[in-house]
Short mmCIF file of C-alpha atoms in Angstrom, two decimals:
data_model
loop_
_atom_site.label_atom_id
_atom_site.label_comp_id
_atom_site.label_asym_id
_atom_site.label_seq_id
_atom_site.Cartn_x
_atom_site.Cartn_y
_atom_site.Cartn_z
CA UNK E 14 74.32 -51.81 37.33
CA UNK E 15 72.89 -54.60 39.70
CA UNK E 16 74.12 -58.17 39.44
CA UNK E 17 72.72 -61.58 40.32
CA UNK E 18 75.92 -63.11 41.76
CA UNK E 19 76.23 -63.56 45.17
CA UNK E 20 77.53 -60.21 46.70
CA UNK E 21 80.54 -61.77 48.44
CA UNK E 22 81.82 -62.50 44.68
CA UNK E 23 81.04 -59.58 43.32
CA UNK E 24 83.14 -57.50 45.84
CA UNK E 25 85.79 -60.06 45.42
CA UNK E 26 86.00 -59.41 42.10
CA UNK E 27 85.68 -55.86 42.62
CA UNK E 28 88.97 -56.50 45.11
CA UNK E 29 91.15 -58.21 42.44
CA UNK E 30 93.18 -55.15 41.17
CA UNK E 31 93.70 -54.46 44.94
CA UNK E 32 95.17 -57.70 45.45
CA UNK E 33 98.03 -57.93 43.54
CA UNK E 34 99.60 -60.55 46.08
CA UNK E 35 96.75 -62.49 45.07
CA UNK E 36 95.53 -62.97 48.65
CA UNK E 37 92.75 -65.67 49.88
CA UNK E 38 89.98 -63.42 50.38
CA UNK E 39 87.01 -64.39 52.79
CA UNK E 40 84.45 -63.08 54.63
CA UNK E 41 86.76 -62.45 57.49
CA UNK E 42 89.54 -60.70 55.15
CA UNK E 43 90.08 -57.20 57.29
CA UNK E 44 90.04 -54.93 53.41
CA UNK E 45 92.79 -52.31 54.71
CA UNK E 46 94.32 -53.88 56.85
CA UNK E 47 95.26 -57.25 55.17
CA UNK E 48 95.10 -55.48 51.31
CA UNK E 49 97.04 -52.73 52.54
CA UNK E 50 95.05 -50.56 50.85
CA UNK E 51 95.47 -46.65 52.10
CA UNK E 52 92.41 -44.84 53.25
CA UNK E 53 92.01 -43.09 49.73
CA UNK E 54 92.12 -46.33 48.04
CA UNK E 55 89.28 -47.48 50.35
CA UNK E 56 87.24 -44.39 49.50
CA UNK E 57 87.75 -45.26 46.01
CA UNK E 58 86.59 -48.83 45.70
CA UNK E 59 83.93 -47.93 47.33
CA UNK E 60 82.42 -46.12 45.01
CA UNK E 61 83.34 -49.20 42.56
CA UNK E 62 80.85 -50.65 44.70
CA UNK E 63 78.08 -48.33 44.98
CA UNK E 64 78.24 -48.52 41.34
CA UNK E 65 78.05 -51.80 40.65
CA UNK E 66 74.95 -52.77 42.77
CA UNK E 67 73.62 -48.99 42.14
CA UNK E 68 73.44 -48.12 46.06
CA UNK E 69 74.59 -45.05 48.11
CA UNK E 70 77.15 -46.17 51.14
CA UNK E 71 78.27 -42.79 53.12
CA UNK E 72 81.64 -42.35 53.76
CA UNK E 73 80.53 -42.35 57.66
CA UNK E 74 79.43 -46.29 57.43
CA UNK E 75 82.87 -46.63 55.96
CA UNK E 76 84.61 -45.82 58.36
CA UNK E 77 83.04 -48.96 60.60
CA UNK E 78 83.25 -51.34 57.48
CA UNK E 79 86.31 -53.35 57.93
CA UNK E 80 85.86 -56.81 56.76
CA UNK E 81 84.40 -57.98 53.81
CA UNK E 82 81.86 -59.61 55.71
CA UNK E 83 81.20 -56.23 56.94
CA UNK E 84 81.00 -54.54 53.40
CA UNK E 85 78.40 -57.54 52.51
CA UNK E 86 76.35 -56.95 55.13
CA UNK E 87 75.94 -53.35 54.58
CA UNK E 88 75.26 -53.81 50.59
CA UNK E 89 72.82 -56.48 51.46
CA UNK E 90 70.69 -53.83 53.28
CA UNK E 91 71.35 -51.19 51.25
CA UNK E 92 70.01 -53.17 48.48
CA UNK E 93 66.87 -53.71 50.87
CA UNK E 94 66.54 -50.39 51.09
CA UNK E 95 66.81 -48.82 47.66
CA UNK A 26 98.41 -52.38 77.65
CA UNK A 27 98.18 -51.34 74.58
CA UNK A 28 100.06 -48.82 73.15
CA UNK A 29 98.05 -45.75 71.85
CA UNK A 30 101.46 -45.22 69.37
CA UNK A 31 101.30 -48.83 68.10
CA UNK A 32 98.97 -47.74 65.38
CA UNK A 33 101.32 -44.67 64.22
CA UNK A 34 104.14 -47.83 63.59
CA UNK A 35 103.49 -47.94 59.88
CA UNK A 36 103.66 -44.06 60.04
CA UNK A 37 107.08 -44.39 61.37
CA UNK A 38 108.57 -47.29 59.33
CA UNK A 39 107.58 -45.36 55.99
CA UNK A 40 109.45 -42.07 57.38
CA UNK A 41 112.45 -44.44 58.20
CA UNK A 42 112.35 -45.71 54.86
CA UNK A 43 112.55 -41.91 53.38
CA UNK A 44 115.41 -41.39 55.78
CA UNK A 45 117.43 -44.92 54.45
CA UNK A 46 117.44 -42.82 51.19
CA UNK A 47 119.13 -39.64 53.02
CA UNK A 48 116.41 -37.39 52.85
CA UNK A 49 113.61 -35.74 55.29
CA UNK A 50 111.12 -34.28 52.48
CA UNK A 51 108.48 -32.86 54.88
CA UNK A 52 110.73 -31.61 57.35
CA UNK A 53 112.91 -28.98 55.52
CA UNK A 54 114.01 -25.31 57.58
CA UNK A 55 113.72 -22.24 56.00
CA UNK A 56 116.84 -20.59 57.88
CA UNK A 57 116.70 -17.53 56.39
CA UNK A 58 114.41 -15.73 54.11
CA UNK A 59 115.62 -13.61 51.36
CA UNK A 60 112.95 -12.37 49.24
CA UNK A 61 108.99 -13.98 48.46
CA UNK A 62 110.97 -16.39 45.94
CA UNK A 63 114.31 -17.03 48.08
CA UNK A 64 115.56 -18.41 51.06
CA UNK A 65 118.84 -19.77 52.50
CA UNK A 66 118.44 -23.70 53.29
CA UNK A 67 121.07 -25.94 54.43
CA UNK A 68 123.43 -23.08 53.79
CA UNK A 69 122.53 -22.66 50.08
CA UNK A 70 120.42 -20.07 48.63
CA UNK A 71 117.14 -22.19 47.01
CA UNK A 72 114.66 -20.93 44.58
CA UNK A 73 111.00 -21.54 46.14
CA UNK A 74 108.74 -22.52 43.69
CA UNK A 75 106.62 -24.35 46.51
CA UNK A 76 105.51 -21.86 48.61
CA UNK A 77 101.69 -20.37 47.26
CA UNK A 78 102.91 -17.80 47.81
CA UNK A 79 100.73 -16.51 44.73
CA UNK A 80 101.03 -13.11 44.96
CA UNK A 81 104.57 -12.85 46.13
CA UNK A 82 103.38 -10.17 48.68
CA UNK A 83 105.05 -11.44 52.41
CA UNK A 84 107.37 -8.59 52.19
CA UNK A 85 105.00 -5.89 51.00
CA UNK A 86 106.34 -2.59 52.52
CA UNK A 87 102.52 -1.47 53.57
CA UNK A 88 101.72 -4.86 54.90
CA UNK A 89 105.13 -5.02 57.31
CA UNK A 90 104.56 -1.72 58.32
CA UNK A 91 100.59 -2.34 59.45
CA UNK A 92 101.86 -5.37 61.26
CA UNK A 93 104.25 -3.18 63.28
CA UNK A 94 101.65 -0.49 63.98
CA UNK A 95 99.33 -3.49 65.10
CA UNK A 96 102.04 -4.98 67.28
CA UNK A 97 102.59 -2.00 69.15
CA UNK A 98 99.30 -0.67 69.29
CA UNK A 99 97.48 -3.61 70.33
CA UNK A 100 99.68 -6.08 71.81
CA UNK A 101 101.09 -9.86 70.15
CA UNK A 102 97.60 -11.72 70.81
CA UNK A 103 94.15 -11.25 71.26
CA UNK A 104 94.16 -14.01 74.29
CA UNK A 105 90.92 -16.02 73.35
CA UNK A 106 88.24 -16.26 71.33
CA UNK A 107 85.57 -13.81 69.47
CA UNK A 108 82.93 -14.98 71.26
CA UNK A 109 84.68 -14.89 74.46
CA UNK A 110 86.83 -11.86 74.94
CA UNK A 111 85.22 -9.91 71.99
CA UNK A 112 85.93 -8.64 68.73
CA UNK A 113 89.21 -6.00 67.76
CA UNK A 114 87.93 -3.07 65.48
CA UNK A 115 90.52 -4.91 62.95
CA UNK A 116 88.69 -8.22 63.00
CA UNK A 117 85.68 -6.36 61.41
CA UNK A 118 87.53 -4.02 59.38
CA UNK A 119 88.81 -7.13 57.92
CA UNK A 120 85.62 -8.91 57.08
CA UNK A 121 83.95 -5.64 55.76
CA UNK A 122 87.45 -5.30 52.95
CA UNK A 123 87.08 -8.57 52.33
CA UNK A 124 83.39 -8.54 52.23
CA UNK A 125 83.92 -5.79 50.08
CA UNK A 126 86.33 -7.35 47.65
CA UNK A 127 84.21 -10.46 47.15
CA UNK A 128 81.20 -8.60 46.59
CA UNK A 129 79.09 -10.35 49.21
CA UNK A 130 76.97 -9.24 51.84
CA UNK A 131 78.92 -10.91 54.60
CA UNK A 132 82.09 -12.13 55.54
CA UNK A 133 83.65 -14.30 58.89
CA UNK A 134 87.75 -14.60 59.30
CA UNK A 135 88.50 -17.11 60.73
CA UNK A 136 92.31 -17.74 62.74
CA UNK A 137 93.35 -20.96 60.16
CA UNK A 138 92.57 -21.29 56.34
CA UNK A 139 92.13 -25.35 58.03
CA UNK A 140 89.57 -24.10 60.36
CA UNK A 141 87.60 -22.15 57.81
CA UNK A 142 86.18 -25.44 55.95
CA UNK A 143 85.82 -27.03 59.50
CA UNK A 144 84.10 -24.01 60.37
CA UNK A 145 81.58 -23.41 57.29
CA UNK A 146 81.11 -26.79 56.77
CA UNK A 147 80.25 -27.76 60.21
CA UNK A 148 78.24 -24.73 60.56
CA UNK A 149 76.30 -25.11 57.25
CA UNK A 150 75.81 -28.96 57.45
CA UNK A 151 74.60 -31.06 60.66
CA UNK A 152 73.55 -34.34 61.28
CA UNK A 153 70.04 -34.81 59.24
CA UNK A 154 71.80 -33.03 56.41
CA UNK A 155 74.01 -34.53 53.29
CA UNK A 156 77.23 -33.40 52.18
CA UNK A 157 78.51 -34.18 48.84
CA UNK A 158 82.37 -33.54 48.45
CA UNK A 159 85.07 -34.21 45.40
CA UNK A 160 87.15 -37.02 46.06
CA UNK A 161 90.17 -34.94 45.55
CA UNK A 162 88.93 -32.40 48.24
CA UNK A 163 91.62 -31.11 50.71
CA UNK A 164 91.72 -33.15 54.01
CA UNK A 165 89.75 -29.81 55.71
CA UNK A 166 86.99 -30.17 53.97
CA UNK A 167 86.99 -33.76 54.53
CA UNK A 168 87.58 -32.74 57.98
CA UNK A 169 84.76 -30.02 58.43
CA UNK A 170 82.95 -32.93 56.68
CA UNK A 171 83.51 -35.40 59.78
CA UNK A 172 83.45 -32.64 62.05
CA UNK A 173 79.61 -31.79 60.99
CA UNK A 174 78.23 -35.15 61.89
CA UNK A 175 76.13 -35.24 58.06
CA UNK A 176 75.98 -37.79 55.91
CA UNK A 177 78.71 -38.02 53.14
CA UNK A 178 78.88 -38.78 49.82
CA UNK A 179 81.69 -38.82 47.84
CA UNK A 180 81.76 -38.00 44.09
CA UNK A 181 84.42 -38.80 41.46
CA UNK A 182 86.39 -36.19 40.78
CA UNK A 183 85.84 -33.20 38.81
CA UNK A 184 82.62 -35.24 37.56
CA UNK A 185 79.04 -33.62 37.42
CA UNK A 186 77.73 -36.77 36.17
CA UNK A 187 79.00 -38.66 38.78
CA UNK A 188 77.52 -36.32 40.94
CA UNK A 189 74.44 -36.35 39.33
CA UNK A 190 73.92 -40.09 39.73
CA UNK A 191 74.22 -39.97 44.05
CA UNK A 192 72.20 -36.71 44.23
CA UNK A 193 69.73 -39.19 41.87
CA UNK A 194 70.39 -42.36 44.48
CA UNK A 195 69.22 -39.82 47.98
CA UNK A 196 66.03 -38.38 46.13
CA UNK A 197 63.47 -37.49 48.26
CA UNK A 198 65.57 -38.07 51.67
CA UNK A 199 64.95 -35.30 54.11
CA UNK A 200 67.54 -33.09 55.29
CA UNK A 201 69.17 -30.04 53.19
CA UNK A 202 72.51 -30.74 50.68
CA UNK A 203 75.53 -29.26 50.46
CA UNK A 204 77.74 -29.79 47.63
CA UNK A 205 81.54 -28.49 48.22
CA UNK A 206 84.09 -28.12 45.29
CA UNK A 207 87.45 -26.35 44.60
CA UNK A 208 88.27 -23.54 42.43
CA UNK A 209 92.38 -25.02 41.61
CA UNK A 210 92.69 -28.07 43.53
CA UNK A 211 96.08 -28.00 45.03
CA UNK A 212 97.74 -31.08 43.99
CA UNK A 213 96.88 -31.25 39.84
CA UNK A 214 95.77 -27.66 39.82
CA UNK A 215 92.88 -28.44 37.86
CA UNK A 216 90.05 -26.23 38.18
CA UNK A 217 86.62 -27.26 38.85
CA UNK A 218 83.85 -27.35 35.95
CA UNK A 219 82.06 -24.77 37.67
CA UNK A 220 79.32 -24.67 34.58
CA UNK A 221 78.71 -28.41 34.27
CA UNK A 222 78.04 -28.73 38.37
CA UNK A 223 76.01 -25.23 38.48
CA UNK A 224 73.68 -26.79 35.97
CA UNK A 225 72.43 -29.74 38.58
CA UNK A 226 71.24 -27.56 40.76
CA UNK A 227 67.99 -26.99 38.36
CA UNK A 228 67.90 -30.50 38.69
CA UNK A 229 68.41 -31.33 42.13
CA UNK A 230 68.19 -28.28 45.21
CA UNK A 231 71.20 -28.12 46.77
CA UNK A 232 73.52 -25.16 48.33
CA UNK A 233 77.24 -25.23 46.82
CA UNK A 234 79.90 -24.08 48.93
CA UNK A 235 83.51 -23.43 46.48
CA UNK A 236 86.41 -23.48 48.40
CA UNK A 237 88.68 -21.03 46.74
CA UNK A 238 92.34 -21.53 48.82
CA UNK A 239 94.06 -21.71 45.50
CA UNK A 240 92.23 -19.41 43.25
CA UNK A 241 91.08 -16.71 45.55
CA UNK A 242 93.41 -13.34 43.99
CA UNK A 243 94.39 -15.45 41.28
CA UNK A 244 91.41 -16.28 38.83
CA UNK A 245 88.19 -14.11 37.29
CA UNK A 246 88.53 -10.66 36.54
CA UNK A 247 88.56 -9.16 39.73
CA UNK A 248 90.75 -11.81 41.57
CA UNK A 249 87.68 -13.29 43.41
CA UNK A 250 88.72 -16.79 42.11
CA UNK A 251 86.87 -19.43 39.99
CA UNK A 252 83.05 -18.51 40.64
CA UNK A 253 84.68 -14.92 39.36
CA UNK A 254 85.92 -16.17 36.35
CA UNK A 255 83.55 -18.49 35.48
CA UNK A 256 80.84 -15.62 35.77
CA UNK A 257 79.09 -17.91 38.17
CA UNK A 258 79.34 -16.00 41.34
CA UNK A 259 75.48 -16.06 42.00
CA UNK A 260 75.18 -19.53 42.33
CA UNK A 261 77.92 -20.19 44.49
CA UNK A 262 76.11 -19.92 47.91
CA UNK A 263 79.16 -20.06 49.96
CA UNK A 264 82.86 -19.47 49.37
CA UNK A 265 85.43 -20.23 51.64
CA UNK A 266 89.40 -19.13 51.20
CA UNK A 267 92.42 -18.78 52.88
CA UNK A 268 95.09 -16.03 53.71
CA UNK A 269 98.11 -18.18 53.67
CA UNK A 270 97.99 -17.86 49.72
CA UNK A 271 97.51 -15.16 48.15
CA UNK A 272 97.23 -12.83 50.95
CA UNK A 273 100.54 -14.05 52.49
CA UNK A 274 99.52 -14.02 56.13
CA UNK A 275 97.46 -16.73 58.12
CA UNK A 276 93.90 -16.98 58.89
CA UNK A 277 90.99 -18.02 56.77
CA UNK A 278 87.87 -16.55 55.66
CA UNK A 279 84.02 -17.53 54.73
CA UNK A 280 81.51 -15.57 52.47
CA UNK A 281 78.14 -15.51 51.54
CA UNK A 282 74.84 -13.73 51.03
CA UNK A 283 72.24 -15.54 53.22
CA UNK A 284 70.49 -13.37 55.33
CA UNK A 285 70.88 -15.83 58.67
CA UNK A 286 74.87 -15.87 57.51
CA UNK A 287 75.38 -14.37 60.59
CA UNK A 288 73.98 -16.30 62.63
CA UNK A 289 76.92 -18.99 62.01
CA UNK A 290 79.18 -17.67 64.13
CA UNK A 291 77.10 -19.01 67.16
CA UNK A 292 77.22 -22.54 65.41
CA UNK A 293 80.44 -23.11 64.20
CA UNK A 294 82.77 -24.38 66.79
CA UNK A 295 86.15 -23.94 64.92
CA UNK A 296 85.09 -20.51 65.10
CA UNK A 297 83.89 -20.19 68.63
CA UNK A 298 86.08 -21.79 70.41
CA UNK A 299 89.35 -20.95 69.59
CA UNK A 300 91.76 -17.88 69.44
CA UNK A 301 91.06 -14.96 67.17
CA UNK A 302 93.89 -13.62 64.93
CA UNK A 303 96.50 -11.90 66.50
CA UNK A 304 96.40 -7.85 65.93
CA UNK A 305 99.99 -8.41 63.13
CA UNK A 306 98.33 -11.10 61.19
CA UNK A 307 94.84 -9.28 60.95
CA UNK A 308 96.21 -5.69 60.19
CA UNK A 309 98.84 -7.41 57.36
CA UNK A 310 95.75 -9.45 56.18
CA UNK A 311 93.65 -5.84 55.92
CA UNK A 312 96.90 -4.23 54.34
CA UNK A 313 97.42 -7.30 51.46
CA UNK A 314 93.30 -7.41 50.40
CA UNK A 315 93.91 -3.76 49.58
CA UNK A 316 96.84 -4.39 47.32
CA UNK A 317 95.15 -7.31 45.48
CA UNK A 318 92.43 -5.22 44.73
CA UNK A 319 94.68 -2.23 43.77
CA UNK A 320 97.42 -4.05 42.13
CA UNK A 321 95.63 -6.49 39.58
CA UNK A 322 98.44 -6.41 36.83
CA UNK A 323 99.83 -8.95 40.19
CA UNK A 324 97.28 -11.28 38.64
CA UNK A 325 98.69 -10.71 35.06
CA UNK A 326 102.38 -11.18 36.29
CA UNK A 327 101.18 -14.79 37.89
CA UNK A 328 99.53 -15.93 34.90
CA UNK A 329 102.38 -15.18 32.86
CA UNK A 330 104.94 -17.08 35.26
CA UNK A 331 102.70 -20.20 35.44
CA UNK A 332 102.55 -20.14 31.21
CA UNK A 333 106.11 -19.75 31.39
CA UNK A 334 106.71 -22.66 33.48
CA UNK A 335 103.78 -24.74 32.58
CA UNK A 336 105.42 -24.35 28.91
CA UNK A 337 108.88 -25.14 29.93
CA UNK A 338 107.95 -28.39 31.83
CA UNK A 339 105.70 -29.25 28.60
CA UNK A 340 108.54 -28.67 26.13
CA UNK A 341 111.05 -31.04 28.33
CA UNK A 342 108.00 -33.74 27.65
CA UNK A 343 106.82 -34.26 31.24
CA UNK A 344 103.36 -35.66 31.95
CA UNK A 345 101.77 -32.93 33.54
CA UNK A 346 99.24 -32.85 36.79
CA UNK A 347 96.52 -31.58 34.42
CA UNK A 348 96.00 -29.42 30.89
CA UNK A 349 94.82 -26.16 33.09
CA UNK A 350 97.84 -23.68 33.55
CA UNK A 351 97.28 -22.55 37.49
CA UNK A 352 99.70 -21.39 39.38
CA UNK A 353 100.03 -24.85 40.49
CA UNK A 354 101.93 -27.13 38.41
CA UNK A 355 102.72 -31.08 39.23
CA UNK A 356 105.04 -32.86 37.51
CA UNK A 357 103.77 -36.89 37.37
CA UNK A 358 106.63 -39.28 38.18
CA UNK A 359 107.22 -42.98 38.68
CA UNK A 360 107.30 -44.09 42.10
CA UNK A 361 107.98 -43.12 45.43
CA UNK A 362 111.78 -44.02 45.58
CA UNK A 363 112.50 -41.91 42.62
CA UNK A 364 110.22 -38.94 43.34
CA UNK A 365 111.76 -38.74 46.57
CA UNK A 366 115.59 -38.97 45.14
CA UNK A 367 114.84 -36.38 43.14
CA UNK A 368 113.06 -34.08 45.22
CA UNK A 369 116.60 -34.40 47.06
CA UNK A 370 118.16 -33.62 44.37
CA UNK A 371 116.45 -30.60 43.19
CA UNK A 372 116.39 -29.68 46.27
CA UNK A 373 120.58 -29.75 46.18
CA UNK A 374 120.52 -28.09 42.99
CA UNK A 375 118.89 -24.70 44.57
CA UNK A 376 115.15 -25.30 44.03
CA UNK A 377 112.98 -25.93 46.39
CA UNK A 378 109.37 -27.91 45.40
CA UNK A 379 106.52 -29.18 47.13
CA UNK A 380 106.97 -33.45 47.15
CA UNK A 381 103.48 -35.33 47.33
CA UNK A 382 102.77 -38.88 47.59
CA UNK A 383 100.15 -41.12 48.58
CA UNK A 384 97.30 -41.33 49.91
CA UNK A 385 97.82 -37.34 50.14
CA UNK A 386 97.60 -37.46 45.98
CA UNK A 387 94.59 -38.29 43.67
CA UNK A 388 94.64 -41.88 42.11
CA UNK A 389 98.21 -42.99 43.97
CA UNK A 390 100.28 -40.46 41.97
CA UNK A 391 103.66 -39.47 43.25
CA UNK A 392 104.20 -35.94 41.82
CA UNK A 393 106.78 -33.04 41.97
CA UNK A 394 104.69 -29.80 42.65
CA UNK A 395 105.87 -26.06 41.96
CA UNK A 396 103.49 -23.28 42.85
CA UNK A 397 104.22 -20.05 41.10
CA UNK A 398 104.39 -16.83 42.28
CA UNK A 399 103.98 -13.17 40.33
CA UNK A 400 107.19 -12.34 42.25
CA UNK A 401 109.19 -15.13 40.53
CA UNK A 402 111.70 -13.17 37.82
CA UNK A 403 111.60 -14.70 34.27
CA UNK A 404 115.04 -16.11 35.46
CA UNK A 405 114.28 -18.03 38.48
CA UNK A 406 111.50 -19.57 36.13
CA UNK A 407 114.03 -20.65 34.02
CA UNK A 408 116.77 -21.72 36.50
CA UNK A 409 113.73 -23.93 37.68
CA UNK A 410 113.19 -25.23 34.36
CA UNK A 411 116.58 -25.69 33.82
CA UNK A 412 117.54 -27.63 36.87
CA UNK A 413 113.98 -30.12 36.24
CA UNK A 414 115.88 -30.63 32.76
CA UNK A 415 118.83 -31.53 34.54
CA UNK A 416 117.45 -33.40 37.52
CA UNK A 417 114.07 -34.55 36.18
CA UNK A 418 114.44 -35.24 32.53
CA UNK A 419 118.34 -36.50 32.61
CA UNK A 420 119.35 -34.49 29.73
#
């Protein structure tokens, strides 16, 4: 499934059940770190967003995807690419 | 300066927290062992029903006895590597049995059942290449996974047509695919859908390695694990297993039928570069492949033990890891607090179980898990059963 929304929402959204402090999340929001989110967990909404805009993101570009600036970034030219 | 510990610090605060509550789950001494299913542990005599030990066979007569012969004959180590210092006759006596036993044309042992997925995986898989693993896959494959420098993909779990859909997303890219599953996986002890993933490789080429830790000796007719009993042996390129299971030693093993198989042991660094077996290990390894493949009512004896205490955790209305009966069988609980209380408690009652939490468990679970063995008695099942009643269930 692809969407028209801006990316940065869509991984927002995709970041709600995550969030269940409910915090601000921006570009400069470090996922793991400030979600506390475990590296499993980071695997697995991952995937939620390869699904969602229908793109492949290897586990090795993971591991140097920190912010959600980052993750926007690299779905932006994975999108590109596909 | 920073320092290099000040990223362990959460690490350290969550292991205080599990000592606030009284308890050190991961750090419990076996003083004394009494039998495959019993050991003394602070002072009390414990039921192990965590162990893998599958077979029950660390105390096999022939298998102690080898490992003395061994120990005397040819020393306590082997002092480096297979590639440096050489081979012992053992080593490939070993990997011809076991070769033997798997039906495939060759075999590689390897000193860890960890190093064996670093080792095949690394050795199969490089850098153009694409790895596709399980999500629930144990942290050595994940590990031979890093270790290979591929590309990987990550696949829901237990789901061909998840897997389907990214071999779909990388069609065309250049480089060969490995796809690595599990026979039991050892949290849930679900089995693999051998069938359903076996039928996308008409679809899409790729070389499937199964990792069989868990099910090698315990599934398929001839003990050769999942591929075995699934009938599917021919399309498993690659297996990889361990004998810290059911072969109650240490060391690990890979197998296939390629005819440049051989030629991994000049690629595979885990292999290469660290210390071969020790003469003991390899000669009780040699000694315990021959009584799995002599002794298959072993098999029977484990199957009937899991039933029995997959059934008896059923009937006391736990939610179980999964609806497969392996020989290893979670129990799902709440949190962590109460897993870990409880763990202590069992643990005080005489019965020793594996604890796992997260991020070592599929989907955040926090789970109680027993692994059977065909040396458990039909009353240490039910003392088990008995004291999760108690402990577990409240009643």
């Amino acid at each position: 499934m692809t969407t028209d929304k801006p990316i940065i929402d869509e991984i927002c959204r995709l970041l709600a059940p995550h969030n269940p402090k409910g915090i601000a999340l921006s570009a400069a929001t470090d996922i793991p770190k400030e979600l506390n989110i475990d590296s499993v967990g980071v695997l697995d909404f991952i995937m939620e967003v390869e699904d969602t805009f229908d793109i492949e993101i290897p586990m090795n570009v993971v591991a140097e995807t920190h912010t959600i600036g980052d993750l926007v970034k690299v779905v932006e030219a994975r999108i590109r690419k596909a | 300066m920073t320092d290099l510990f000040d990223k362990h610090r959460p690490i350290a605060e969550r292991f205080e927290r599990m000592m606030e509550l009284g308890v050190n789950a991961v750090g419990i001494t076996n003083d004394q062992l009494i039998s495959p299913t019993r050991a003394m542990i602070q002072g009390r005599e414990t039921i192990l029903a965590g162990t893998n030990n599958y077979m029950g066979i660390t105390f096999e007569k022939a298998a102690i006895e080898a490992g003395k012969k061994a120990l005397v004959e040819f020393g306590t180590g082997t002092t480096g590597s297979r590639i440096a210092n050489g081979s012992y006759a053992m080593h490939k006596e070993l990997e011809r049995e076991l070769a033997a036993f798997l039906n495939r044309k060759h075999c590689i042992v390897f000193t860890t059942g960890y190093q064996a997925n670093l080792g095949m995986i690394s050795g199969l898989a490089g850098p153009r290449d694409t790895v596709y693993l399980d999500a629930d896959s144990h942290s050595s494959i994940y590990d031979g996974c890093t270790l290979s420098g591929a590309k990987l993909v990550r696949f829901r779990h237990n789901d061909a047509a998840d897997l389907d859909k990214r071999l779909s997303r990388s069609e065309g890219e250049e480089g060969g695919k490995l796809v690595v599953l599990e026979g039991i996986y050892s949290m849930l002890g679900d089995r693999a859908p051998l069938k359903d993933f076996v039928e996308l490789k008409k679809k899409h080429k790729f070389q499937l390695l199964v990792d069989e830790a868990h099910s090698f000796g315990v599934l398929g007719p001839h003990g050769r694990g999942l591929a075995d009993e699934a009938g599917l042996e021919a399309e498993a390129d690659f297996v990889v297993g361990t004998f810290s299971k059911s072969i109650g030693s240490i060391g690990g093993f890979g197998a296939g039928d390629h005819p440049m198989f051989e030629t991994l042991r000049y690629a595979m660094r885990p292999y290469m570069f660290t210390a071969s077996s020790s003469p003991a290990t390899i000669a009780t390894s040699i000694a315990a492949v021959k009584t799995l493949a002599r002794e298959p009512e072993r098999r029977d004896a484990l199957r009937r033990n899991s039933e029995r205490l997959f059934n008896g955790f059923r009937n006391l209305g736990f939610e179980m890891g999964c609806e497969d009966v392996s020989p290893v069988i979670a129990v799902k609980c709440k949190d962590e607090p109460s897993t870990i209380m409880m763990w202590n408690a069992l643990l005080k009652a005489g019965v020793y179980v594996n604890i796992a939490l997260p991020p070592g468990t599929p989907n955040r679970l926090c789970l109680l898990r027993c692994s059977v063995s065909a040396a458990h008695t039909d009353a240490e099942i039910d003392q088990v059963i008995a004291t999760f009643a108690k402990v577990v269930a409240g009643r």
